[in-house]
Structures are given as C-alpha cells and as structure tokens.
Coordinates of C-alpha atoms in Angstrom, one line a residue:
M73 CA 0.0 0.0 0.0
S74 CA 1.5 3.3 -1.1
T75 CA 1.3 6.5 0.9
S76 CA -0.9 8.1 -1.7
E77 CA -3.5 5.4 -1.3
H78 CA -4.3 6.3 2.3
M79 CA -3.9 10.0 2.2
T80 CA -6.4 10.8 -0.6
P81 CA -7.2 14.6 -0.7
A82 CA -10.8 15.7 -0.7
G83 CA -12.2 16.4 -4.1
G84 CA -12.7 19.9 -5.3
I85 CA -9.9 21.5 -3.2
S86 CA -7.0 23.0 -5.2
A87 CA -3.5 21.8 -4.5
P88 CA -2.1 25.1 -3.0
N89 CA -5.1 25.2 -0.6
R90 CA -4.6 21.6 0.4
I91 CA -0.9 22.0 0.9
G92 CA -1.3 25.2 2.8
A93 CA -3.9 23.7 5.1
R94 CA -1.7 20.8 5.9
R95 CA 1.4 23.0 6.6
L96 CA -0.7 25.3 8.8
F97 CA -2.2 22.5 10.9
F98 CA 1.2 20.8 11.2
V99 CA 3.0 24.0 12.5
L100 CA 0.2 24.9 14.8
A101 CA 0.2 21.4 16.3
I102 CA 4.0 21.5 16.7
A103 CA 3.7 24.9 18.3
V104 CA 1.2 23.7 20.9
A105 CA 3.2 20.5 21.6
E106 CA 6.4 22.5 22.1
L107 CA 4.7 25.0 24.5
M108 CA 3.2 22.1 26.5
A109 CA 6.6 20.4 26.6
V110 CA 8.3 23.5 27.9
M111 CA 5.6 24.0 30.5
V112 CA 5.9 20.4 31.7
A113 CA 9.7 20.5 31.7
Y114 CA 10.0 23.6 33.9
Q115 CA 6.8 23.2 36.0
L116 CA 6.8 19.5 36.8
I117 CA 10.3 18.1 36.0
A118 CA 12.5 21.0 37.1
N119 CA 9.8 22.3 39.5
V120 CA 10.8 26.0 39.3
H121 CA 9.6 28.1 42.3
C122 CA 9.9 31.8 41.3
K123 CA 9.6 33.0 44.8
F124 CA 12.8 31.2 45.9
T125 CA 15.0 32.1 42.9
G126 CA 15.9 35.7 43.8
A127 CA 14.4 36.8 40.4
D128 CA 10.7 36.6 41.2
L129 CA 9.6 39.3 38.8
A130 CA 11.6 38.1 35.8
C131 CA 10.7 34.5 36.5
T132 CA 7.0 35.1 36.7
S133 CA 7.1 37.3 33.6
V134 CA 8.8 34.6 31.5
R135 CA 6.4 32.0 32.9
S136 CA 3.5 34.1 31.8
I137 CA 4.8 34.1 28.2
A138 CA 3.5 30.5 27.7
G139 CA 0.0 31.6 28.7
R140 CA 0.1 34.6 26.5
L141 CA 1.2 32.5 23.5
I142 CA -1.5 29.9 24.1
A143 CA -4.1 32.7 24.3
A144 CA -2.8 34.2 21.0
L145 CA -2.8 30.7 19.3
T146 CA -6.4 30.2 20.6
V147 CA -7.5 33.5 19.2
L148 CA -5.9 32.8 15.8
G149 CA -7.5 29.4 15.6
L150 CA -10.8 30.9 16.6
Y151 CA -10.5 33.6 13.9
L152 CA -9.6 31.1 11.2
I153 CA -12.6 28.9 12.1
L154 CA -15.1 31.7 12.2
V155 CA -13.8 33.9 9.3
R156 CA -13.5 31.4 6.4
S157 CA -12.4 34.0 3.9
A158 CA -9.3 34.8 6.0
Y159 CA -8.6 31.1 6.4
H160 CA -8.7 30.5 2.7
R161 CA -6.5 33.5 2.0
L162 CA -4.0 32.2 4.5
V163 CA -3.8 28.6 3.3
L164 CA -3.6 29.8 -0.3
A165 CA -0.6 32.0 0.6
I166 CA 1.1 29.3 2.5
G167 CA 0.5 26.7 -0.2
E168 CA 2.0 29.0 -2.9
A169 CA 5.0 30.0 -0.7
P170 CA 8.2 28.0 -1.3
K171 CA 8.7 25.2 1.2
R172 CA 11.5 25.9 3.7
T173 CA 12.8 22.8 5.4
S174 CA 15.6 24.9 6.9
A175 CA 13.0 26.9 8.8
L176 CA 11.9 23.8 10.6
A177 CA 15.5 23.1 11.5
L178 CA 15.6 26.6 12.9
N179 CA 12.6 25.8 15.0
A180 CA 14.3 22.6 16.3
V181 CA 17.4 24.6 17.2
G182 CA 15.3 27.0 19.2
V183 CA 13.6 24.2 21.1
L184 CA 17.0 22.7 21.9
I185 CA 18.2 26.0 23.3
A186 CA 15.1 26.3 25.4
F187 CA 15.7 22.9 26.9
A188 CA 19.5 23.4 27.3
P189 CA 19.3 24.5 31.0
L190 CA 18.0 21.1 31.9
A191 CA 21.1 19.5 30.5
L192 CA 23.5 22.2 31.7
F193 CA 22.2 22.7 35.2
G194 CA 20.1 19.6 35.9
P195 CA 16.4 19.7 37.0
S196 CA 17.5 20.4 40.6
G197 CA 19.9 23.2 39.7
I198 CA 17.5 25.4 37.7
N199 CA 16.5 27.5 40.7
A200 CA 20.1 28.3 41.5
W201 CA 20.8 29.3 37.8
I202 CA 17.6 31.0 37.1
S203 CA 19.0 34.1 35.2
P204 CA 20.8 32.1 32.4
T205 CA 17.9 29.7 32.4
L206 CA 15.4 32.5 31.6
I207 CA 17.7 34.0 29.0
L208 CA 18.1 30.6 27.2
I209 CA 14.3 29.9 27.4
C210 CA 13.5 33.4 25.9
L211 CA 16.2 33.1 23.2
G212 CA 15.2 29.6 22.3
G213 CA 11.5 30.5 22.2
A214 CA 12.1 33.4 19.9
I215 CA 14.2 31.3 17.5
A216 CA 11.7 28.5 17.6
G217 CA 8.8 30.9 16.9
A218 CA 10.6 32.6 14.0
G219 CA 11.4 29.2 12.6
G220 CA 7.7 28.1 12.8
L221 CA 6.4 31.3 11.1
L222 CA 9.1 31.1 8.3
A223 CA 8.3 27.4 7.8
L224 CA 4.9 28.6 6.6
M225 CA 5.8 31.7 4.6
P226 CA 8.1 34.7 4.7
F227 CA 7.4 37.5 7.2
A228 CA 6.4 39.9 4.4
L229 CA 3.6 37.6 3.4
W230 CA 2.5 37.4 7.1
L231 CA 2.3 41.2 7.3
S232 CA 0.4 41.3 4.0
W233 CA -2.1 38.8 5.3
L234 CA -2.6 40.6 8.6
R235 CA -3.2 43.9 6.7
A236 CA -5.8 42.2 4.5
S237 CA -7.5 40.7 7.6
G238 CA -8.1 44.2 8.9
R239 CA -7.7 45.7 12.3
T240 CA -10.0 43.2 14.1
L241 CA -7.6 40.3 14.0
T242 CA -4.6 42.5 15.0
L243 CA -6.6 43.9 17.9
A244 CA -7.8 40.5 19.0
L245 CA -4.2 39.1 19.0
L246 CA -2.9 42.1 21.0
V247 CA -5.7 41.6 23.6
A248 CA -4.8 37.9 23.8
L249 CA -1.2 38.7 24.4
I250 CA -2.0 40.9 27.3
M251 CA -4.8 38.7 28.6
P252 CA -3.0 37.9 31.9
D253 CA -2.6 41.6 32.6
I254 CA -6.3 42.1 31.8
T255 CA -7.4 39.4 34.2
R256 CA -5.2 41.0 36.9
M257 CA -6.7 44.4 36.3
M258 CA -10.2 43.1 36.3
E259 CA -9.9 41.3 39.6
P260 CA -10.9 44.3 41.8
I261 CA -14.2 44.4 39.9
W262 CA -15.0 40.8 41.0
N263 CA -13.3 41.0 44.3
I264 CA -16.4 40.6 46.5
E265 CA -16.0 39.1 50.0
A266 CA -19.4 37.4 49.7
L267 CA -18.2 35.5 46.6
T268 CA -15.2 34.1 48.5
S269 CA -17.4 33.1 51.4
V270 CA -19.9 31.3 49.2
T271 CA -17.1 29.6 47.3
F272 CA -15.7 28.4 50.7
L273 CA -19.1 27.1 51.7
L274 CA -19.8 25.2 48.5
V275 CA -16.3 23.6 48.4
S276 CA -16.9 22.4 52.0
I277 CA -20.2 20.9 50.9
V278 CA -18.6 19.1 47.9
L279 CA -15.8 17.7 50.1
E280 CA -18.3 16.4 52.7
A281 CA -20.3 14.8 50.0
T282 CA -17.2 12.7 49.1
G283 CA -17.1 11.2 52.6
A284 CA -13.9 12.9 53.5
S285 CA -13.3 14.0 57.1
V286 CA -13.5 17.8 56.8
W287 CA -12.6 20.5 59.3
T288 CA -13.5 24.1 58.5
D289 CA -12.9 27.6 60.0
A290 CA -15.5 29.9 58.4
S291 CA -13.9 33.1 59.9
E292 CA -10.6 32.4 58.2
H293 CA -11.9 30.4 55.3
L294 CA -9.7 27.4 56.2
I295 CA -10.4 23.8 55.1
R296 CA -8.5 20.8 56.3
V297 CA -8.8 17.2 55.0
D298 CA -6.7 14.6 56.7
G299 CA -3.9 17.0 57.6
F300 CA -3.9 19.0 54.3
L301 CA -4.8 22.6 55.1
V302 CA -5.9 25.1 52.5
E303 CA -7.1 28.7 52.8
I304 CA -9.8 29.8 50.3
G305 CA -8.5 33.2 49.6
E306 CA -9.7 35.9 47.3
P307 CA -7.8 34.4 44.2
C308 CA -9.7 31.2 44.9
S309 CA -13.1 32.8 44.6
G310 CA -13.2 32.4 40.8
V311 CA -12.3 36.0 39.9
E312 CA -9.7 34.9 37.4
G313 CA -12.1 32.6 35.7
F314 CA -14.7 35.4 35.5
A315 CA -12.1 37.7 33.9
L316 CA -11.0 35.1 31.4
V317 CA -14.5 34.3 30.4
T318 CA -15.3 38.0 30.0
T319 CA -12.3 38.6 27.8
F320 CA -12.9 35.5 25.7
M321 CA -16.5 36.3 25.1
A322 CA -15.7 39.9 24.3
L323 CA -13.1 38.6 21.7
Y324 CA -15.7 36.3 20.2
A325 CA -18.2 39.2 20.0
L326 CA -15.5 41.4 18.4
L327 CA -14.6 38.7 15.8
M328 CA -18.1 37.8 14.9
G329 CA -19.7 41.3 14.9
R330 CA -23.0 41.3 13.1
D331 CA -23.2 37.5 12.9
V332 CA -24.2 37.3 16.5
R333 CA -27.3 38.7 18.2
Q334 CA -25.4 40.7 20.7
S335 CA -28.3 41.3 23.1
R336 CA -29.1 37.6 23.5
Y337 CA -25.4 36.7 23.6
W338 CA -24.7 39.0 26.5
L339 CA -28.0 38.6 28.4
I340 CA -28.3 34.8 28.1
L341 CA -24.9 33.1 27.3
F342 CA -22.6 35.4 29.2
P343 CA -24.3 34.9 32.7
A344 CA -24.5 31.1 32.0
A345 CA -20.8 31.0 31.1
L346 CA -19.9 32.9 34.4
L347 CA -22.0 30.5 36.4
L348 CA -20.4 27.5 34.8
S349 CA -16.9 29.0 35.3
W350 CA -17.7 29.4 39.0
T351 CA -18.9 25.8 39.2
F352 CA -15.7 24.5 37.5
N353 CA -13.7 26.6 40.0
I354 CA -15.4 24.9 43.0
A355 CA -14.8 21.5 41.5
R356 CA -11.1 22.4 40.8
I357 CA -10.5 23.5 44.4
A358 CA -12.3 20.4 45.9
I359 CA -10.2 18.0 43.7
L360 CA -7.0 19.9 44.6
I361 CA -7.7 19.4 48.3
L362 CA -8.5 15.7 47.9
I363 CA -5.3 15.3 45.9
G364 CA -3.3 17.1 48.6
A365 CA -4.9 15.0 51.3
W366 CA -4.9 11.6 49.7
V367 CA -2.1 11.7 47.1
A368 CA 0.7 14.3 47.7
P369 CA 0.5 17.9 49.0
E370 CA 3.4 19.1 46.8
H371 CA 1.9 17.5 43.7
A372 CA -1.5 19.1 44.3
V373 CA 0.0 22.6 44.6
N374 CA 2.6 22.4 41.9
G375 CA 0.9 20.2 39.4
F376 CA -2.9 20.1 39.4
H377 CA -3.2 23.7 40.8
S378 CA -1.2 25.0 37.8
Y379 CA -2.9 23.2 35.0
A380 CA -6.5 22.5 36.1
G381 CA -7.6 26.1 35.9
W382 CA -6.4 26.4 32.2
L383 CA -7.8 23.0 31.4
M384 CA -11.2 23.8 32.7
F385 CA -11.2 27.2 31.1
T386 CA -10.3 25.6 27.7
I387 CA -13.3 23.2 28.1
L388 CA -15.6 26.1 29.0
A389 CA -14.3 28.2 26.1
L390 CA -14.9 25.4 23.6
L391 CA -18.4 24.9 25.0
V392 CA -19.2 28.6 24.7
L393 CA -17.8 28.6 21.1
A394 CA -19.9 25.6 20.1
I395 CA -23.1 27.0 21.6
A396 CA -22.6 30.6 20.2
H397 CA -21.6 29.4 16.7
R398 CA -24.3 26.8 16.2
S399 CA -27.3 28.1 18.2
R400 CA -30.0 29.4 16.0
L401 CA -31.1 31.5 19.0
L402 CA -27.8 33.4 19.0
Q403 CA -26.9 33.5 15.3
S404 CA -28.3 36.5 13.3
N405 CA -28.1 34.4 10.1
P406 CA -28.4 30.7 11.1
E407 CA -29.2 29.5 7.6
A408 CA -25.8 30.8 6.3
V409 CA -24.0 29.0 9.1
A410 CA -25.8 25.8 8.4
A411 CA -25.0 26.1 4.7
A412 CA -21.3 26.7 5.4
S413 CA -21.1 23.8 7.7
A414 CA -22.7 21.5 5.1
V415 CA -19.8 21.9 2.6
L416 CA -17.0 21.1 5.1
P417 CA -15.5 17.6 4.7
P418 CA -16.4 15.2 7.6
V419 CA -13.7 15.6 10.3
R420 CA -13.8 12.0 11.4
A421 CA -13.0 10.7 7.9
D422 CA -9.9 13.0 7.6
L423 CA -6.8 10.8 7.9
L424 CA -4.6 13.9 8.2
L425 CA -6.4 14.8 11.4
A426 CA -6.4 11.2 12.5
S427 CA -2.6 11.2 12.1
I428 CA -2.1 14.2 14.4
V429 CA -4.9 14.7 16.9
P430 CA -4.6 11.3 18.7
F431 CA -0.9 12.0 19.2
I432 CA -1.7 15.4 20.7
V433 CA -4.3 13.7 23.0
M434 CA -1.7 11.2 24.0
M435 CA 0.8 13.9 25.0
L436 CA -1.9 15.9 26.8
S437 CA -3.0 12.8 28.7
G438 CA 0.6 12.5 30.0
V439 CA 0.4 16.1 31.3
L440 CA -3.0 15.5 32.9
V441 CA -1.9 12.3 34.6
A442 CA 1.3 13.9 35.8
A443 CA -0.8 16.7 37.4
L444 CA -3.3 14.3 39.1
W445 CA -1.0 11.5 40.4
A446 CA 2.2 11.6 42.4
D447 CA 3.2 8.5 40.4
P448 CA 2.0 9.1 36.9
A449 CA 2.0 5.4 36.2
D450 CA -0.9 5.0 38.6
G451 CA -3.0 7.1 36.2
Y452 CA -2.4 5.0 33.1
P453 CA -6.0 3.8 32.9
L454 CA -7.0 7.4 32.3
R455 CA -4.3 7.8 29.6
A456 CA -5.5 4.6 27.9
A457 CA -9.1 5.8 27.9
M458 CA -8.2 9.1 26.4
M459 CA -6.1 7.5 23.7
A460 CA -8.8 4.9 22.9
A461 CA -11.4 7.7 22.6
A462 CA -9.2 9.7 20.2
L463 CA -8.8 6.7 17.9
L464 CA -12.5 5.8 18.0
V465 CA -13.3 9.4 17.0
F466 CA -11.3 8.9 13.8
W467 CA -12.3 5.3 13.2
P468 CA -14.0 6.2 9.8
A469 CA -10.6 7.4 8.5
L470 CA -8.6 4.5 10.1
S471 CA -11.0 1.9 8.8
R472 CA -9.9 2.7 5.2
L473 CA -6.4 1.3 5.8
R474 CA -5.9 -2.0 4.2
Y475 CA -3.1 -4.5 5.0
R476 CA -1.9 -8.0 4.1
P477 CA 0.3 -9.5 6.8
Q478 CA 3.9 -9.8 5.7
P479 CA 6.5 -12.1 7.4
L480 CA 9.1 -9.4 7.2
D481 CA 7.0 -7.0 9.3
I482 CA 6.4 -9.6 12.0
A483 CA 10.1 -10.6 12.0
A484 CA 11.2 -7.0 12.3
G485 CA 9.0 -6.4 15.3
A486 CA 10.2 -9.6 17.0
G487 CA 13.8 -8.7 16.3
I488 CA 13.3 -5.2 17.9
A489 CA 11.7 -6.8 21.0
A490 CA 14.6 -9.4 21.3
V491 CA 17.2 -6.6 21.3
W492 CA 15.2 -4.4 23.7
I493 CA 14.7 -7.2 26.2
L494 CA 18.3 -8.3 26.0
L495 CA 19.7 -4.8 26.6
S496 CA 17.2 -4.2 29.4
A497 CA 18.2 -7.5 31.1
L498 CA 21.8 -6.3 31.0
D499 CA 20.9 -3.0 32.6
V500 CA 21.0 -3.5 36.4
T501 CA 19.1 -0.2 37.0
R502 CA 16.0 -1.8 35.5
G503 CA 15.1 -4.2 38.2
V504 CA 12.1 -6.3 38.9
S505 CA 9.3 -4.4 40.6
D506 CA 6.2 -5.7 42.4
D507 CA 2.9 -4.8 41.0
P508 CA 0.5 -3.2 43.5
R509 CA -2.0 -1.9 41.1
G510 CA -4.1 -5.0 40.2
L511 CA -5.5 -6.6 37.1
F512 CA -7.4 -3.6 35.8
W513 CA -4.3 -1.5 35.7
I514 CA -2.4 -4.4 34.1
G515 CA -5.1 -4.7 31.4
C516 CA -5.1 -1.0 30.6
R517 CA -1.3 -1.0 30.5
L518 CA -1.2 -4.0 28.1
L519 CA -4.0 -2.4 25.9
G520 CA -2.1 0.9 25.7
T521 CA 1.3 -0.7 25.1
I522 CA 0.3 -3.3 22.5
V523 CA -2.5 -1.5 20.6
L524 CA -3.0 2.1 21.3
V525 CA 0.5 3.5 21.5
P526 CA 1.8 1.7 18.3
V527 CA -1.2 3.0 16.3
I528 CA -0.9 6.6 17.6
E529 CA 2.8 6.8 17.3
E530 CA 3.0 5.3 13.8
L531 CA 0.2 7.5 12.6
F532 CA 2.1 10.6 13.7
F533 CA 5.8 9.7 13.1
R534 CA 5.5 7.6 9.9
G535 CA 2.0 8.3 8.6
Y536 CA 2.4 12.1 8.9
L537 CA 5.9 13.3 9.7
L538 CA 7.9 10.8 7.5
R539 CA 5.4 11.2 4.6
R540 CA 5.5 15.0 5.0
I541 CA 9.3 15.1 4.7
T542 CA 9.7 12.5 2.0
G543 CA 6.8 13.7 -0.2
E544 CA 4.7 11.6 -2.5
S545 CA 7.6 10.5 -4.9
Q546 CA 10.0 9.6 -2.0
P547 CA 13.3 10.6 -3.6
L548 CA 16.3 8.8 -1.9
A549 CA 17.9 11.9 -0.4
R550 CA 14.7 13.2 1.1
A551 CA 13.7 9.7 2.3
L552 CA 17.0 9.3 4.2
I553 CA 16.6 12.8 5.7
G554 CA 13.0 12.0 6.7
L555 CA 14.1 8.6 8.1
I556 CA 16.8 10.2 10.3
V557 CA 14.7 13.1 11.5
T558 CA 11.6 11.0 12.4
S559 CA 13.7 8.3 14.0
A560 CA 15.6 10.8 16.1
L561 CA 12.3 12.3 17.3
F562 CA 10.9 8.9 17.9
G563 CA 14.0 8.1 20.0
L564 CA 13.4 11.1 22.2
M565 CA 10.0 9.7 23.1
H566 CA 11.8 6.8 24.9
D567 CA 14.1 6.5 27.8
R568 CA 16.6 4.6 25.6
F569 CA 17.3 7.1 22.9
A570 CA 19.6 5.0 20.7
L571 CA 17.4 1.9 20.9
G572 CA 14.3 4.0 20.3
M573 CA 15.9 5.7 17.3
A574 CA 17.0 2.4 15.8
S575 CA 13.5 1.0 16.2
G576 CA 12.0 4.1 14.6
A577 CA 14.4 3.6 11.7
I578 CA 13.2 0.1 11.2
F579 CA 9.5 1.1 11.3
G580 CA 10.3 3.9 8.9
A581 CA 12.1 1.5 6.5
L582 CA 9.1 -0.9 6.5
Y583 CA 6.9 2.1 5.7
L584 CA 9.0 3.3 2.8
R585 CA 9.6 0.0 1.2
G586 CA 6.0 -0.2 0.2
G587 CA 4.2 -1.7 3.2
G588 CA 2.9 1.7 4.1
L589 CA 1.5 2.8 7.4
P590 CA -0.1 -0.6 8.3
A591 CA 3.3 -2.4 8.0
A592 CA 4.9 0.0 10.5
I593 CA 1.9 -0.4 12.9
V594 CA 2.0 -4.2 12.8
A595 CA 5.8 -4.3 13.4
H596 CA 5.4 -1.9 16.3
M597 CA 2.6 -3.9 17.8
V598 CA 4.6 -7.2 17.5
A599 CA 7.6 -5.6 19.2
N600 CA 5.5 -4.1 22.0
A601 CA 3.5 -7.3 22.5
A602 CA 6.7 -9.4 23.0
I603 CA 8.2 -6.8 25.4
A604 CA 4.9 -6.6 27.3
Y605 CA 4.7 -10.4 27.6
M606 CA 8.2 -10.4 29.1
A607 CA 7.2 -7.5 31.5
L608 CA 4.1 -9.5 32.6
A609 CA 6.0 -12.8 33.0
T610 CA 8.8 -11.2 35.1
E611 CA 6.7 -8.5 36.7
N612 CA 9.4 -6.1 35.5
W613 CA 7.2 -3.2 34.4
A614 CA 10.2 -1.0 33.8
L615 CA 10.6 -2.8 30.5
I616 CA 7.6 -0.9 29.1

C-alpha cells in the first residue's frame, strides 16, 4: 500500500489550498506541543519556584509568556474557524509560498536552546541558575517561533495577510497577548467578600459529599482534610475565571460582529458562562484538596493547581464557542451558518487529522496524569481511555487502511523486541518491581502498550511526519533525511534514545519499502507485545 492510497485529498480542493492547510495545521500542532513540553519541563520536572529564585519578577514574567502565546494561538485558531475567507487566503498564501525545510531546522534549534538549561544545570539546579535559564528559554522560544512562522511563509507575506484581515484580528491578537494583565486588572471588579465566602461554603459541601473528614474555619476560610490545610483566599473565589470568560466572550463578539445577536449573547450566554466557570472553579478546588490529602500535597499545589484552571477554562471556552456558533437563537443568520457547515468535509474521515490529533491527545494525557497522580504510572487507565477515545473518533478514517500480513513486518518487530529485552536485562538499573495496582491496571497497560501507543505513534511519526518530509515521490535523499529526523524524534520519546531511534528507523524503512503505514503499525505492535509479555511474565514493568 503506497502513501498516496491512504492520504487521498478531498475532491474539489486546489493543490495550493490543500498543501497550505496541511502545513498550517502541522506547524500549529507542533507549536502547541512545544509549548506544552516547555511548561511540563519547567513546571513538573524542574519544578521551578519563582519566589525562591531571587528573580521573582523576571521568572513570573517569563512564565506568563507561555499563557500569552497559548491565548494568541487560541484567538488565531478561533478567527480562522469563524472567518472562512481569511482562512482560505492564509492557506492559499502558505500553499503558494516556497517550502522551507531549513526553517523547521531553525525551529528545532530554538527548542533545543530552550531545553538546554535542563542538560546544563540539571532539574535540581535550575532555581540556582535562574538568570541564564530565563535567557536561554526566551532566546530559544524566539528562535523556535521565528522558525515556525518562516516554515509557513516569509514575514512579508504574514504582514500582508494581517493587513488584508483588517484591524479586528490584530486587535484581538494584542488583547490575547495581554490577557494575563487584563485578568489581573479586572480582579478588583469581581473581588467581593461574599463571593469568597460562598465559594468556601460550596467547596466544603462538595468535600463532605465525598465522605472525607472535613474540618473548617469559616472566619478564616480554612479547610483541612486529613492534615492537608488550605485557605480559600480571594484568588480562589473564581475571579480569574470570570475575567478570562469575559475577555474570551468579548473577543468572540468582536470577531463575529454582526453574525451574533449581541443582546441575547450577553444577556443569556454570558451569565450562563460565568455561572459554569464558577462551578468549574469549585470542582477544581475540591479536587485539589483531595489530591493534597490523599495523594501528595506538593503535587496538588505544583501540578494540578497550575494546570487544572487552564484545562477547565479551555473546556468552557470550547463549549461557549460551540453554543454561540451553532445556536439558532444566538446567530443572526443561522441559515448561512448551516450552509457553510454542510460543505465542510467530515472531520472523522480525515486521515490527516487522524494522524495528528490522537498524538496530541496522548501527549496531553501525559500532562494530565502527571498533574493528578504523584506517580504518573498510577493514572495509566485514564491515559488509555483518552487514547482509545481519540482513535475511536477517527475510526472512519482509520478503517480505510488495508493490509496484508507480511512475514518481514512480524520478524522485524520480533527482532526489535529481542534486542530491547536483552539490553534491558543487562541493565541492572531496570530491576524487577512488584505490581501493587491490580488486574485492571495491568489490562489497561497492556492495551495501551500493545494496541493504542503503536497505532498513535505510527500515525504521527510515519503516517504524517515521514510522509511529510519525503513527499509523494519519496526521492532517496529526502527519504534518508526523513528517516533520520523522524527516527531521532521517535527516540526522544523513549528513555533509551539509541534503541528507540533504531526501532524508529526500522519502522520507517518498512513504511518506505511499500508496506505503508499498516506495516509499521504491525511491526510496532509485535515488538511491544513481545516486550509486554516479558514484562508481565517477570513483573518487570520497567521494560515498558
């Protein structure tokens, strides 16, 4: 099966538009993944505490950059979804611009510079070397961002597209970049003592409903569960969520303009969004306290506390967007919206999205599990559920893949497993570990290792990245470059870089020789199944 057979473009779309759309989606996905990786590296792995670095202002300012960029990317994505004419102009310009592989290399260099402090100072030494760390993060981020933009099209074309889009988009992007400052300025508006008191009361009720032993001090807004003490202060009242919701809905109203019935939008949807934001905030605080009491206090504060707010706001924003964009009650011209939606290709049948979105879900599931569990391995059933759901969403696209089993694919997978097991057995640091988690955890772990992870990783690394680099014709030079690049990236996903890179090269070779994506998936599944069997037989879960 050739690559062209399983990546058939939708009919009626010109080549430049198709190429531009794929380039845009790829770079946006990479940008989000890189931002998440940096946040995880310096929030969970290095565990930077700005207050104890001696450079509190500089540290918090740099930390806020990630949130600003995510807000800007969200606004850009929202604009491209809502204003189809701007989206078509952009993808056409990208598709007609010359392809710049060197720009992606520049992006990779920037990412390496941003992660350099971890290698130079170690995770435990970042706080002591905070000034050079902040400089390298900012420098690397600037280089990576420039590389990402140039990979799509030259800066001159970006400026031309922004001018053609009018002042609305430029203003919206500027507002997104200063959104953290806007939320801080808006806090006094919502800073009502009664709101904090009611939040404290409702959190207490939720905690008592879980059966936990709860002690409270209403005068000081203190809650203690099994020795974990929390003060429900003014920042916990939900003011930040109110400010974020207000800013987000104002941006949507600005972008949509006459397409939305503004009176109904602000009188109906806005109060409902504020109420839901407050509900999410109460749930977030209750979960945080339970994690601190039953799992790990440090993990609750540094992990879940940092990410849960943004996670819940993202869910809320998507819900508001879906309601506002599809509700006939809120749309001034619902017939036009329905007609525009009818001509869009079905998302679930798009193999391009199926090759990228599940991988993003897999990475985000790792972040979520790391935030919720002191030992992320304990949360693997949640990861497995998220990965399985992502693949099921795109089953119409995946079901089009056809494959005839080949002995070479099975033999390659078995060979990789044999080498992996042998080298692991020689490594005394990978000892046998008892399994305290039970059959359910083992089943989820085996399902993820043998089925879900091979499919998701091969869809992304071989089905998208390798195909993207080599092109349809697969010339030898580009095929070798693609094989090296994707194998190296695949190796970085594993704790044994060299062995992971070699395995990725074998999977890529099977893909390129004509077996296509299914051949790489089967070889990956065979390798993981053999390794998982050995891990199960020896109870050495460090193997996987």
